[in-house]
Amino acid sequence: MIISPRYADDLAAMAQAAGLSPRLERAPMAAAARFAAEPARVVVVDARGALPAGLAVAQALGGPVEAQRSAMLVLLSRGDAEAAQAALAAGATSVLVSPFGGEAFANALRLADRHAARLAKVAATPGAPVLAGDTLTGLADSERLVDWLDAAVVAGRPVAVIMLGVARLAQISMLHGRDVADRLLVAIARRLGPLADGPAQRGESRLLGRLSGSDFALAVAGHGGETAMTDLARQLVQAFQRPFAIDDRLINVAGRAGLAMNTASEDGGHGLLREASLALAKARLREPGAVARFSAEAEGALLRRQADLESGLYRAIGDGDIALLFQPQARLETGRIEGVEALVRWDHPVHGRLSAATLLETAASVELAVVLGRHIRARAIAAAAAWTGPLAGLKLSINVTAADLADADFVDTLATDLARAGLSPRRLVLEVTEDAVIDDMDGAAATLALLRRDGVTVALDDFGTGYSSLARLARLPVDVIKLDRSFAQGLVGTDREKLVVTAMISTARRLGLSVVAEGVEDDVQRAAAQAAGCHLVQGYCVAPPLDEISLAALCTNNGNAVGTA
């Protein structure tokens, strides 16, 4: 139904050109009665040149249109563009500002029709509320975000979407339960709210919503350009730098953001959300707090690569495309190699050899982190159990992630792997990082204590990088600390750096812990590590990560001793 006292014929011609059959109403005062008698899926109210009368018609039709789950498009003159909010408040679901041509009008009609179709679908679902927001957080849901963005696109306003991804939500749900994860999402929404509603330029409007799972989105209309939106995205991800207090827990999560702007797609709001999602996928490959901007060409390549990686990971686990390497650890006093750390690389048939970080991130994206961890541990344990000659008796260090510790079957699966391979638990070292235990210190401590009781050695990896690593030593049942490479390099740094590192080493030794300096690259750093009281050293000063053949050759050629400092 087109309600227009002046331009009805022109609008009808454009609608017919788009394949639609319009009904015309030239008398605005008769519009409400006409709609009641002949409900329409889409109503067009032409307020160009007659703004007060047009808004009055929109106000009169707002209730009936909503009751019929129809859509209402209001047309405004360019000089009345600032009345868009008034039209929306009156009941319009979208606004189009002149001048516009037949293609723009047809696109606006399609978007309005799509809105009505969604309302009809919701109404057909028993018990489903109309235009429901996110019931958990009270924010807008994806449907409301799309409608809001569609209206802004049709009104000709510059639009942007900042999509925020929250890391590790599935892991937190496994560790603490779904209720805690849900309350974390509510806490995130509360923290983001004031930022989303913060200072904005004149004419700018914003809507914060939660999408499915752990993703949030901030829609912005009338924005101030790429620089302003990038700055806003950075402010939003900075909200994740502080932990969230849930009951007596402090939960740390990382946030990343994807930014999409000014779509010309017929998909309107759907297109913007899809583009922001692709940008977020790129940000997820970067460090926590990263902000990535959508680029059609770059994101197409990224999407294809990510799809290759995700589909290829299933095959890689089954076909053995994941390579195991072993980096030696040498006793500083004797130079003898006493153990190795198992490391992984992904030999992808298309993208070549990929890093462990890419492998783990891909596993997390397709929820295969636990499966991958089990696969790596089983292979490494079987390999070490079969070693003979110069490799016999070497200790095997394996990295354990937070997802592994959250796995209810972790201890039993590990015991099965050791028994099946015939490897003594006393030859196994499990390396955990502070990040892997920080969200559930008590639960992690209980799991690690159970493993130590069975003879497994526990090492705290990347020691010195957390805010309170020394305090962690009092709570965690560990046998070994591995100094992060930045601390190991501090052994040859300034006097102040040396004092801090040597004090930490001294404290660890007084607690009866062994100290491994990793990332040691040359003989100078090696000598400093020995002088400071470290027991073992790992890094290129001993050897890079090696395959089994090269590892055996190294131990044989050096009599399983690589020299002393």
XYZ file of C-alpha atoms in Angstrom, residues 1-508:
508
model
C 0.000 0.000 0.000
C 1.384 3.391 -1.042
C -0.028 6.455 0.747
C 0.970 9.575 -1.196
C -1.106 12.683 -2.009
C 1.401 14.032 -4.558
C 3.640 11.347 -6.019
C 1.475 8.227 -5.942
C 1.763 7.541 -9.664
C 5.554 7.892 -9.720
C 5.944 5.570 -6.731
C 3.525 3.072 -8.262
C 5.537 3.010 -11.479
C 8.778 2.320 -9.579
C 7.100 -0.429 -7.525
C 5.703 -2.059 -10.684
C 9.138 -1.905 -12.309
C 10.421 -3.876 -9.307
C 7.785 -6.565 -9.971
C 5.316 -5.473 -7.258
C 1.586 -4.733 -7.455
C 0.936 -1.558 -5.416
C -2.363 -0.348 -4.027
C -2.615 3.450 -3.983
C -4.203 5.679 -1.351
C -4.069 9.387 -2.206
C -6.043 10.610 0.834
C -3.836 10.396 3.983
C -6.821 10.725 6.331
C -8.340 7.557 4.834
C -5.175 5.504 5.184
C -5.925 3.925 8.567
C -9.393 2.792 7.492
C -8.042 1.493 4.197
C -5.340 -0.527 5.946
C -7.882 -1.952 8.426
C -10.045 -3.105 5.516
C -7.191 -4.243 3.276
C -4.086 -5.091 5.357
C -0.825 -4.948 3.401
C 2.520 -6.577 4.113
C 4.375 -3.330 3.348
C 2.989 0.203 3.790
C 4.716 3.226 2.234
C 3.937 6.620 3.799
C 5.099 9.502 1.600
C 5.862 12.469 3.881
C 7.852 14.445 1.305
C 6.695 18.037 1.276
C 4.115 17.350 3.988
C 6.101 16.265 7.018
C 3.542 16.950 9.813
C 0.765 15.185 7.916
C 3.047 12.303 6.990
C 4.183 11.773 10.580
C 0.547 11.908 11.724
C -0.326 9.130 9.254
C 2.659 7.081 10.435
C 1.535 7.565 14.027
C -2.011 6.447 13.190
C -0.778 3.382 11.315
C 1.978 2.428 13.765
C -0.181 0.302 16.038
C -2.178 -1.472 13.298
C 0.980 -2.153 11.267
C 2.693 -3.677 14.290
C -0.399 -5.744 15.152
C -0.489 -7.144 11.607
C 3.267 -7.763 11.729
C 3.663 -5.675 8.601
C 6.408 -3.172 7.741
C 6.149 0.597 7.235
C 8.504 2.624 5.035
C 8.390 6.433 5.445
C 9.715 8.667 2.662
C 11.295 11.995 3.690
C 12.538 15.046 1.824
C 16.264 15.741 2.026
C 15.591 18.812 4.162
C 13.632 16.678 6.633
C 16.284 13.962 7.026
C 16.680 14.809 10.711
C 13.072 13.692 11.206
C 14.085 10.058 10.608
C 14.114 9.319 14.343
C 10.664 10.879 14.707
C 9.366 8.654 11.920
C 10.846 5.566 13.552
C 9.360 6.598 16.885
C 5.975 6.952 15.202
C 6.115 3.336 14.098
C 8.130 3.272 10.882
C 10.343 0.216 10.467
C 12.531 1.973 7.871
C 13.073 5.414 6.302
C 14.164 6.517 2.816
C 15.387 10.071 2.168
C 15.054 11.720 -1.265
C 16.394 12.087 -3.828
C 16.254 8.404 -4.727
C 15.732 6.443 -7.908
C 13.829 3.323 -8.784
C 16.626 0.962 -7.714
C 16.962 2.550 -4.260
C 13.182 2.504 -3.785
C 12.986 -1.138 -4.867
C 15.784 -2.044 -2.461
C 13.959 -0.260 0.381
C 10.793 -2.200 -0.424
C 12.708 -5.495 -0.417
C 14.231 -4.741 2.980
C 10.815 -3.784 4.383
C 9.316 -6.978 2.992
C 12.120 -9.022 4.566
C 11.383 -7.391 7.913
C 7.707 -8.359 7.631
C 8.661 -11.908 6.670
C 10.816 -12.239 9.793
C 7.972 -10.996 11.972
C 5.627 -13.538 10.398
C 8.143 -16.318 11.040
C 8.494 -15.319 14.686
C 4.719 -15.145 15.082
C 4.413 -18.678 13.676
C 6.659 -20.025 16.429
C 4.557 -20.930 19.500
C 5.470 -18.845 22.534
C 7.983 -16.697 20.648
C 7.707 -12.950 21.407
C 7.628 -10.422 18.601
C 10.850 -8.431 18.192
C 12.391 -10.217 21.181
C 15.793 -9.037 22.268
C 18.502 -11.197 23.808
C 16.790 -12.678 26.865
C 20.067 -13.277 28.715
C 21.648 -9.813 28.540
C 18.691 -7.597 27.650
C 20.585 -6.290 24.615
C 19.303 -6.276 21.063
C 19.406 -9.632 19.305
C 20.599 -10.248 15.749
C 17.153 -9.684 14.221
C 16.761 -6.315 15.888
C 20.269 -5.312 14.855
C 19.505 -6.226 11.246
C 16.254 -4.233 11.261
C 17.984 -1.225 12.806
C 20.820 -1.359 10.272
C 18.382 -1.837 7.382
C 16.555 1.338 8.397
C 19.825 3.271 8.565
C 20.971 1.955 5.166
C 17.679 2.847 3.518
C 17.805 6.310 5.104
C 21.161 6.856 3.435
C 23.111 7.175 6.681
C 26.744 5.961 6.899
C 26.720 2.750 8.904
C 29.285 0.593 10.685
C 29.334 -2.582 12.729
C 31.949 -3.453 15.348
C 31.722 -7.160 16.137
C 33.384 -8.267 19.372
C 34.532 -11.830 19.926
C 35.024 -13.159 23.471
C 37.661 -15.875 23.720
C 37.468 -19.038 25.786
C 33.762 -18.981 26.658
C 33.308 -22.705 25.905
C 36.307 -23.484 28.078
C 34.940 -21.356 30.931
C 31.616 -23.155 30.633
C 33.440 -26.488 30.949
C 35.445 -25.292 33.937
C 32.767 -23.529 35.928
C 29.443 -24.559 34.434
C 26.946 -22.926 32.092
C 25.530 -20.666 34.807
C 28.884 -18.977 35.399
C 29.429 -18.586 31.648
C 25.996 -16.976 31.295
C 26.668 -14.576 34.157
C 29.988 -13.708 32.544
C 28.139 -12.718 29.374
C 25.808 -10.519 31.430
C 28.818 -8.892 33.120
C 30.412 -8.247 29.729
C 27.190 -6.651 28.478
C 27.087 -4.363 31.510
C 30.678 -3.274 30.998
C 30.233 -2.653 27.280
C 26.985 -0.727 27.736
C 28.445 2.562 29.029
C 31.136 2.455 26.334
C 28.547 1.896 23.617
C 26.465 4.766 24.983
C 29.484 7.019 25.463
C 30.284 10.324 23.750
C 29.266 10.290 20.093
C 29.399 12.879 17.358
C 26.283 14.890 16.528
C 23.751 12.877 14.586
C 25.355 9.549 15.460
C 23.208 6.772 16.939
C 24.278 3.374 18.291
C 22.719 0.031 19.182
C 24.522 -2.681 21.180
C 23.480 -6.277 20.704
C 24.524 -9.818 21.490
C 24.708 -12.358 18.703
C 24.720 -16.103 19.201
C 27.341 -17.617 21.506
C 30.076 -15.278 22.687
C 29.882 -12.524 20.050
C 28.590 -8.998 20.622
C 28.014 -6.277 18.030
C 27.763 -2.509 18.150
C 25.860 -0.963 15.237
C 26.569 2.711 14.498
C 24.654 5.013 12.141
C 25.858 8.461 11.156
C 29.434 7.663 12.196
C 32.443 9.927 11.830
C 34.594 7.765 9.565
C 37.111 4.943 9.765
C 39.432 6.574 12.310
C 36.600 7.281 14.731
C 35.214 3.730 14.383
C 38.646 2.150 14.808
C 39.204 4.184 17.973
C 35.793 3.101 19.266
C 36.598 -0.545 18.523
C 39.846 -0.246 20.475
C 38.000 1.252 23.438
C 35.613 -1.700 23.397
C 38.323 -4.387 23.359
C 40.187 -2.566 26.128
C 37.174 -3.338 28.329
C 38.448 -6.928 28.471
C 41.807 -6.029 30.005
C 40.373 -6.147 33.537
C 39.073 -9.470 34.912
C 35.369 -10.026 35.515
C 34.233 -10.829 39.065
C 31.734 -13.691 39.112
C 30.954 -14.749 42.687
C 34.359 -15.303 44.297
C 36.110 -15.832 40.967
C 38.104 -13.412 38.848
C 37.719 -14.569 35.257
C 40.034 -13.288 32.547
C 38.864 -13.294 28.939
C 40.346 -11.747 25.828
C 38.410 -9.661 23.329
C 39.030 -8.985 19.639
C 37.068 -6.861 17.175
C 36.119 -6.877 13.517
C 34.984 -3.642 11.827
C 32.812 -3.297 8.708
C 31.557 -0.017 7.259
C 29.263 1.520 4.626
C 27.940 -1.486 2.760
C 26.291 -1.053 -0.639
C 25.016 -4.640 -0.547
C 21.355 -5.421 -1.085
C 21.676 -7.569 2.027
C 21.754 -4.387 4.145
C 22.170 -5.225 7.813
C 22.787 -8.903 7.066
C 25.628 -7.915 4.770
C 27.215 -5.647 7.355
C 27.084 -8.315 10.058
C 28.575 -10.890 7.694
C 31.416 -8.542 6.736
C 32.099 -7.699 10.397
C 32.169 -11.427 11.157
C 34.801 -11.982 8.468
C 36.883 -9.125 9.889
C 36.571 -10.673 13.353
C 37.834 -13.987 11.964
C 40.962 -12.134 10.841
C 41.347 -10.491 14.254
C 41.102 -13.899 15.940
C 44.344 -14.885 14.200
C 46.110 -12.009 15.957
C 46.974 -11.156 19.537
C 44.297 -10.456 22.177
C 42.872 -6.943 21.769
C 43.384 -6.916 17.995
C 41.080 -4.868 15.741
C 40.735 -5.859 12.067
C 38.935 -3.970 9.270
C 36.891 -5.762 6.610
C 38.382 -5.805 3.119
C 36.455 -7.672 0.424
C 39.576 -8.949 -1.325
C 41.555 -9.845 1.781
C 38.641 -11.422 3.638
C 37.787 -13.591 0.648
C 41.281 -15.080 0.761
C 41.158 -15.352 4.558
C 37.799 -17.096 4.463
C 39.051 -19.639 1.937
C 42.202 -20.271 3.967
C 40.278 -20.650 7.221
C 37.848 -23.054 5.571
C 40.812 -25.071 4.265
C 42.352 -25.204 7.724
C 39.155 -26.146 9.531
C 38.197 -28.913 7.107
C 41.806 -30.090 6.879
C 42.269 -30.447 10.634
C 39.941 -33.449 10.838
C 41.984 -35.165 8.136
C 45.289 -34.129 9.696
C 44.460 -35.775 13.015
C 43.513 -39.005 11.261
C 46.242 -39.064 8.601
C 49.236 -37.997 10.670
C 49.854 -34.623 9.018
C 50.736 -33.188 12.429
C 54.496 -33.455 12.878
C 56.153 -34.026 16.259
C 59.445 -32.319 17.028
C 61.514 -32.503 20.199
C 63.647 -29.711 21.689
C 66.375 -30.955 24.044
C 66.874 -29.801 27.618
C 70.427 -30.066 28.983
C 71.736 -30.185 32.553
C 73.909 -27.078 33.004
C 76.495 -28.718 35.253
C 77.198 -31.698 32.980
C 75.886 -30.746 29.563
C 73.986 -34.016 29.463
C 70.618 -34.004 27.701
C 68.100 -35.171 30.268
C 64.802 -34.462 28.574
C 62.953 -33.002 25.611
C 59.869 -30.869 25.094
C 57.437 -32.222 22.499
C 56.419 -29.548 19.991
C 54.030 -29.743 17.041
C 53.897 -28.392 13.523
C 51.149 -28.871 10.956
C 52.239 -30.110 7.536
C 49.280 -28.809 5.530
C 49.064 -30.105 1.932
C 48.157 -26.639 0.581
C 49.580 -24.075 3.005
C 52.801 -25.890 3.913
C 54.234 -26.212 7.398
C 52.160 -24.196 9.875
C 53.003 -23.165 13.428
C 51.677 -24.682 16.616
C 49.768 -21.426 17.264
C 47.848 -21.776 13.977
C 47.128 -25.422 14.750
C 45.780 -24.675 18.228
C 43.713 -21.676 17.072
C 42.123 -23.742 14.306
C 41.359 -26.545 16.754
C 39.680 -24.062 19.085
C 37.582 -22.578 16.252
C 36.080 -25.990 15.403
C 35.954 -27.189 19.027
C 38.614 -29.853 18.503
C 41.020 -28.590 21.177
C 40.438 -31.556 23.497
C 40.602 -34.073 20.640
C 43.828 -32.521 19.353
C 45.381 -32.520 22.841
C 44.634 -36.209 23.278
C 46.051 -36.996 19.843
C 49.314 -35.150 20.479
C 49.830 -36.649 23.956
C 49.156 -40.199 22.788
C 51.624 -39.896 19.889
C 54.360 -38.255 21.950
C 54.036 -40.796 24.760
C 54.153 -43.710 22.306
C 57.223 -42.235 20.615
C 59.125 -41.728 23.888
C 58.252 -45.218 25.105
C 59.857 -46.710 21.992
C 63.134 -44.828 22.296
C 66.286 -46.872 22.720
C 70.016 -46.239 22.850
C 70.980 -42.616 23.577
C 67.311 -41.606 23.811
C 66.305 -44.235 26.333
C 65.376 -42.718 29.677
C 64.923 -39.139 28.427
C 62.119 -37.284 30.157
C 59.276 -36.129 27.918
C 57.665 -32.716 28.483
C 54.210 -32.134 26.981
C 52.239 -28.889 27.002
C 48.795 -28.966 28.633
C 46.160 -26.349 27.831
C 43.239 -25.043 29.819
C 40.917 -27.083 27.584
C 42.853 -30.221 28.546
C 42.559 -29.500 32.260
C 38.846 -28.824 31.840
C 38.360 -32.228 30.199
C 36.688 -34.495 32.757
C 38.467 -37.529 31.255
C 41.920 -35.939 31.163
C 43.498 -37.938 34.015
C 41.992 -41.266 32.928
C 42.926 -40.772 29.272
C 46.490 -39.878 30.223
C 46.784 -42.973 32.429
C 45.486 -45.132 29.568
C 48.034 -43.636 27.141
C 50.911 -44.310 29.564
C 49.782 -47.881 30.240
C 49.210 -48.689 26.563
C 52.632 -47.338 25.539
C 54.460 -48.732 28.578
C 55.974 -45.368 29.534
C 56.710 -44.789 33.212
C 54.838 -41.770 34.642
C 58.179 -40.675 36.122
C 59.459 -39.937 32.610
C 56.537 -37.605 31.885
C 56.521 -33.859 32.574
C 53.315 -31.886 32.040
C 53.899 -28.204 31.327
C 51.058 -25.838 32.244
C 50.985 -22.079 31.856
C 49.585 -19.617 34.352
C 46.863 -18.725 31.844
C 45.747 -22.361 31.755
C 45.042 -22.481 35.491
C 44.123 -18.908 36.410
C 40.356 -19.322 35.938
C 40.070 -22.404 38.150
C 43.073 -22.472 40.443
C 41.568 -24.928 42.926
C 40.345 -27.345 40.251
C 43.665 -27.240 38.407
C 45.578 -27.762 41.654
C 43.468 -30.837 42.461
C 44.051 -32.335 39.003
C 47.787 -31.665 39.083
C 48.098 -33.080 42.610
C 46.406 -36.277 41.440
C 48.882 -36.605 38.588
C 51.878 -35.943 40.843
C 50.657 -38.665 43.189
C 50.945 -41.092 40.276
C 54.532 -39.992 39.607
C 54.068 -37.397 36.871
C 56.210 -34.252 37.131
C 54.442 -30.885 36.811
C 56.152 -27.778 35.421
C 54.862 -24.205 35.439
C 55.654 -22.885 31.959
C 56.349 -19.255 30.948
C 57.105 -18.441 34.562
C 57.442 -14.731 35.250
C 54.966 -13.508 32.641
C 51.900 -13.384 34.928
C 51.007 -10.702 37.426
C 51.550 -12.887 40.460
C 53.632 -15.897 39.477
C 55.374 -16.148 42.853
C 51.984 -16.293 44.586
C 50.927 -19.099 42.240
C 53.844 -21.220 43.465
C 52.320 -21.339 46.945
C 49.013 -22.701 45.619
C 49.989 -24.977 42.751
C 51.566 -28.433 43.188
C 54.494 -28.003 40.797
C 57.983 -29.481 40.683
C 59.621 -27.349 38.002
C 59.447 -23.757 36.798
C 60.419 -22.792 33.272
C 61.633 -19.225 33.037
C 60.052 -17.375 30.138
C 62.592 -16.425 27.463
C 62.250 -12.723 28.325
C 63.384 -13.484 31.879
C 66.198 -15.718 30.687
C 67.431 -12.874 28.495
C 67.201 -10.595 31.529
C 70.056 -12.597 33.045
C 72.406 -10.674 30.752
C 70.452 -7.403 30.937
C 70.771 -4.458 33.306
C 71.729 -4.884 36.953
C 68.097 -4.315 37.902
C 66.888 -7.034 35.529
C 69.511 -9.460 36.809
C 68.479 -8.782 40.403
C 64.811 -9.516 39.708
C 65.486 -12.746 37.813
C 68.065 -14.105 40.267
C 65.697 -13.370 43.166
C 62.961 -15.400 41.482
C 65.348 -18.276 40.822
C 66.541 -18.190 44.408
C 62.961 -18.290 45.705
C 62.130 -21.264 43.470
